[in-house]
Amino acid sequence: MQIYVLEKGFIYKLFMLTAFSLFALVMYQGYITGETIYTILFIVSVALCSFQIASFIYVLIVKRTIHFKITEKEVCWEIFDNKKLQKKICVNRDEIDEVRTEVNYLTGNIYSKFTLTFVLKDNSEIELTDGMIYDLGLKKAEHMCRYLLNNNLGHEQDIKFAKLLNEENIDTFKEQKFSKNDGDFYYIGVISKNKKEFLSLRIQLESLYSEYKIIEKNANNEYLIRNENNKNSYIYLRSNAFGYFIEFYKVKRKEELKMLKEMGRQKIGF
């Protein structure tokens, strides 16, 4: 069982209270003139300020924890407020069709929200999220993602990477690069906390493997390209909670890919 103590997010709440207060002051100037739209906006901004104050007081006196457990048959979590059970949910592993994890950022790299979604075989969804007034935090969110992957729950490619890390006994707390040959497959794993690493690896693949022009997947965490002359051959780059995983299938050339620190850089561009 994993126990996660949720963060109270005082700094974030203070920032939002300040922003809403300034907005309320601006809207108040219109409110005193009797304009309907300003009156509505002023009332909304006051309500938002009140919510931030109430949530600040609530988290000050209430400690929220999540007890998360994975067994061979089910995934369960319990939510406690000051050791009082508020909710318990169990999901049968046989009923799970897909597992999604999503980390949202407020601006840039500022953590905002984590959502774990179990899509069941009947197309219904069950979600676990840190909610509106508490934060799980980026490190705990990554830890939960790793815990899921180590128990074969998550995207197929991410589970494959987790198994490879265990087989090769890779220290996931040490920034490094490693590779492995496996028949028609060739794997490269990159352990790095640098969020720009994905973009760097993608650019290198585009440059070094120019014959792979068929773009099948192109998202902020995965990039899959195929050879235009041999569509069975592909290169698949994907990022996850452990790092970055590149799978080469029936690729004849093995070009060297570099981490940003090997280039003496921390970011892409100027």
XYZ file of C-alpha atoms in Angstrom:
270
model
C 0.000 0.000 0.000
C 1.128 3.543 -0.786
C 0.047 6.458 1.409
C 0.036 9.944 -0.100
C -0.391 13.055 2.054
C -1.947 15.762 -0.105
C -0.398 19.214 -0.126
C -2.423 22.146 1.161
C -1.312 24.572 -1.559
C -1.177 27.717 0.594
C 0.974 29.689 -1.862
C -1.301 28.865 -4.796
C -4.417 29.807 -2.774
C -2.854 33.085 -1.650
C -1.924 33.894 -5.243
C -5.469 33.179 -6.481
C -7.011 35.170 -3.595
C -4.852 38.156 -4.505
C -5.793 37.885 -8.174
C -9.522 37.564 -7.458
C -9.362 40.442 -4.949
C -7.789 42.755 -7.525
C -10.396 41.696 -10.067
C -13.163 42.379 -7.521
C -11.793 45.869 -6.884
C -11.817 46.649 -10.604
C -15.360 45.275 -11.014
C -16.498 47.269 -7.970
C -15.775 50.484 -9.843
C -18.301 49.409 -12.457
C -20.700 48.058 -9.839
C -21.135 51.449 -8.165
C -22.145 52.921 -11.527
C -25.061 50.497 -11.658
C -23.963 48.632 -14.827
C -25.546 45.147 -14.833
C -22.559 43.294 -16.326
C -20.174 44.814 -13.774
C -22.572 43.931 -10.967
C -22.620 40.282 -12.070
C -18.831 40.141 -12.431
C -18.374 41.794 -9.034
C -20.635 39.224 -7.345
C -18.774 36.368 -9.090
C -15.372 37.730 -8.054
C -16.500 38.145 -4.423
C -17.783 34.537 -4.471
C -14.404 33.339 -5.787
C -12.597 35.280 -3.059
C -14.892 33.733 -0.456
C -14.182 30.255 -1.824
C -10.417 30.803 -1.598
C -10.699 32.043 1.993
C -12.922 29.093 2.964
C -10.594 26.570 1.300
C -7.584 28.183 3.012
C -9.221 27.729 6.418
C -10.392 24.189 5.593
C -6.989 22.852 4.560
C -5.448 24.580 7.562
C -7.372 22.314 9.937
C -7.924 19.202 7.798
C -5.197 16.789 6.689
C -6.180 14.724 3.648
C -4.467 11.440 2.749
C -4.970 8.842 0.025
C -4.314 5.176 0.774
C -3.639 3.549 -2.600
C -3.317 -0.222 -2.986
C -2.863 -2.550 -5.953
C -3.357 -6.306 -5.663
C -3.556 -9.067 -8.264
C -7.348 -8.708 -8.406
C -8.160 -5.040 -7.822
C -7.070 -1.448 -7.421
C -8.401 0.325 -4.318
C -8.036 3.737 -2.783
C -9.363 5.322 0.376
C -9.539 9.057 1.054
C -9.211 10.198 4.670
C -9.778 13.648 6.176
C -8.071 13.788 9.577
C -8.076 9.953 9.675
C -11.823 9.846 9.014
C -12.725 7.765 5.969
C -14.525 9.905 3.374
C -14.526 7.625 0.340
C -13.463 4.131 -0.681
C -13.370 2.887 -4.257
C -12.249 -0.477 -5.622
C -11.849 -1.377 -9.286
C -11.654 -4.986 -10.455
C -8.565 -5.381 -12.641
C -10.412 -7.766 -14.964
C -12.868 -4.963 -15.780
C -10.180 -2.400 -16.703
C -9.785 -1.710 -20.412
C -7.475 1.315 -20.261
C -5.575 3.346 -17.681
C -4.890 7.039 -18.277
C -2.774 9.389 -16.207
C -2.693 13.117 -16.814
C -0.711 15.876 -15.133
C -1.966 19.396 -15.869
C 0.140 22.521 -15.487
C -1.227 25.955 -14.589
C 1.444 27.867 -16.519
C 4.767 26.570 -17.740
C 6.015 23.901 -15.342
C 3.810 24.915 -12.384
C 1.874 21.831 -11.255
C -1.900 22.211 -11.184
C -3.777 18.898 -11.125
C -3.327 15.132 -11.419
C -6.020 12.803 -12.761
C -5.958 9.015 -12.869
C -8.710 7.525 -15.047
C -9.745 3.893 -15.299
C -11.724 3.227 -18.475
C -13.739 0.055 -17.954
C -14.793 -2.490 -20.575
C -18.365 -1.151 -20.472
C -16.932 2.304 -21.475
C -17.656 3.814 -18.048
C -14.893 5.758 -16.298
C -13.698 5.965 -12.702
C -11.447 8.869 -11.748
C -9.071 9.645 -8.927
C -7.974 13.275 -8.733
C -6.525 15.567 -6.087
C -9.538 17.887 -6.353
C -9.937 21.649 -6.163
C -8.517 22.536 -2.748
C -5.704 19.980 -2.314
C -2.704 19.091 -4.479
C -1.120 15.682 -4.815
C 2.019 17.375 -6.085
C 4.206 16.509 -9.057
C 6.574 14.148 -7.229
C 3.737 12.145 -5.645
C 1.888 12.064 -8.987
C 5.002 10.643 -10.674
C 5.415 8.133 -7.852
C 1.808 6.950 -8.303
C 2.375 6.590 -12.061
C 5.492 4.478 -11.430
C 3.611 2.355 -8.915
C 0.910 1.682 -11.513
C 3.418 0.825 -14.254
C 5.358 -1.525 -11.995
C 2.054 -3.338 -11.503
C 1.358 -3.534 -15.256
C -1.236 -0.748 -15.275
C -0.877 1.993 -17.858
C 0.004 2.506 -21.493
C 1.449 -0.608 -23.164
C 4.654 1.187 -24.178
C 5.196 2.602 -20.676
C 4.735 -0.849 -19.110
C 7.305 -2.240 -21.555
C 9.767 0.460 -20.454
C 9.114 -0.286 -16.758
C 9.846 -3.985 -17.360
C 13.024 -3.121 -19.271
C 14.229 -0.944 -16.385
C 13.718 -3.838 -13.972
C 15.386 -6.364 -16.273
C 18.438 -4.151 -16.773
C 18.475 -3.107 -13.104
C 18.545 0.600 -14.024
C 18.742 3.162 -11.229
C 15.832 5.474 -12.080
C 17.086 8.135 -9.661
C 20.313 8.604 -11.647
C 20.298 10.561 -14.902
C 21.641 8.265 -17.591
C 21.193 6.702 -21.015
C 21.206 2.987 -21.823
C 20.410 0.716 -24.758
C 19.513 -2.915 -25.489
C 19.322 -5.138 -28.573
C 16.496 -7.656 -28.777
C 16.244 -9.282 -32.217
C 14.461 -6.903 -34.596
C 14.016 -4.479 -31.716
C 16.524 -1.957 -30.415
C 15.737 0.072 -27.309
C 17.160 3.306 -25.924
C 16.142 4.524 -22.491
C 16.865 7.986 -21.129
C 16.462 8.828 -17.451
C 16.277 12.603 -17.111
C 14.244 15.204 -15.229
C 14.762 17.783 -17.969
C 11.348 18.431 -19.555
C 13.064 19.576 -22.778
C 14.629 16.147 -23.302
C 11.648 14.874 -25.302
C 11.857 17.715 -27.823
C 15.617 17.236 -28.141
C 15.273 13.507 -28.839
C 12.492 14.103 -31.350
C 14.570 16.660 -33.263
C 17.520 14.258 -33.336
C 15.327 11.468 -34.729
C 13.961 13.790 -37.424
C 17.482 14.789 -38.421
C 19.223 11.400 -38.260
C 16.427 9.287 -39.755
C 15.193 11.447 -42.612
C 13.794 8.422 -44.480
C 11.207 7.977 -41.704
C 8.785 10.548 -43.066
C 5.444 8.942 -42.225
C 4.296 10.544 -38.958
C 1.771 8.278 -37.258
C 1.715 9.885 -33.807
C 2.845 13.358 -32.876
C 1.822 14.536 -29.396
C 3.510 16.256 -26.474
C 4.569 12.904 -24.992
C 4.838 10.525 -27.962
C 6.239 10.503 -31.480
C 5.884 7.549 -33.866
C 7.382 7.601 -37.367
C 7.570 4.950 -40.101
C 9.893 4.343 -43.008
C 8.259 5.444 -46.258
C 9.936 2.538 -48.117
C 9.238 -0.082 -45.450
C 6.144 0.700 -43.444
C 6.784 -2.222 -41.071
C 9.845 -0.404 -39.777
C 9.195 2.297 -37.208
C 10.726 4.454 -34.460
C 8.587 5.149 -31.404
C 9.546 7.790 -28.823
C 7.439 8.167 -25.691
C 7.880 9.923 -22.342
C 6.498 8.691 -19.028
C 7.036 8.962 -15.273
C 10.361 7.092 -15.505
C 11.907 9.013 -18.390
C 12.052 8.632 -22.165
C 11.779 5.384 -24.120
C 12.702 4.944 -27.790
C 11.794 1.729 -29.575
C 13.380 0.964 -32.951
C 11.817 -1.854 -34.976
C 13.633 -3.231 -38.029
C 15.795 -0.123 -38.224
C 19.119 -0.936 -39.905
C 21.119 2.092 -38.814
C 21.760 2.770 -35.132
C 22.648 6.427 -34.824
C 23.862 7.889 -31.548
C 21.307 9.960 -29.658
C 22.520 12.402 -27.032
C 21.032 13.724 -23.828
C 20.990 17.490 -23.366
C 23.640 17.267 -20.646
C 25.909 15.394 -23.072
C 25.566 18.372 -25.411
C 26.379 20.716 -22.535
C 22.913 22.242 -22.759
C 19.791 22.491 -20.623
C 17.292 23.587 -23.246
C 16.540 23.712 -26.964
C 17.092 26.937 -28.882
C 18.541 30.148 -27.536
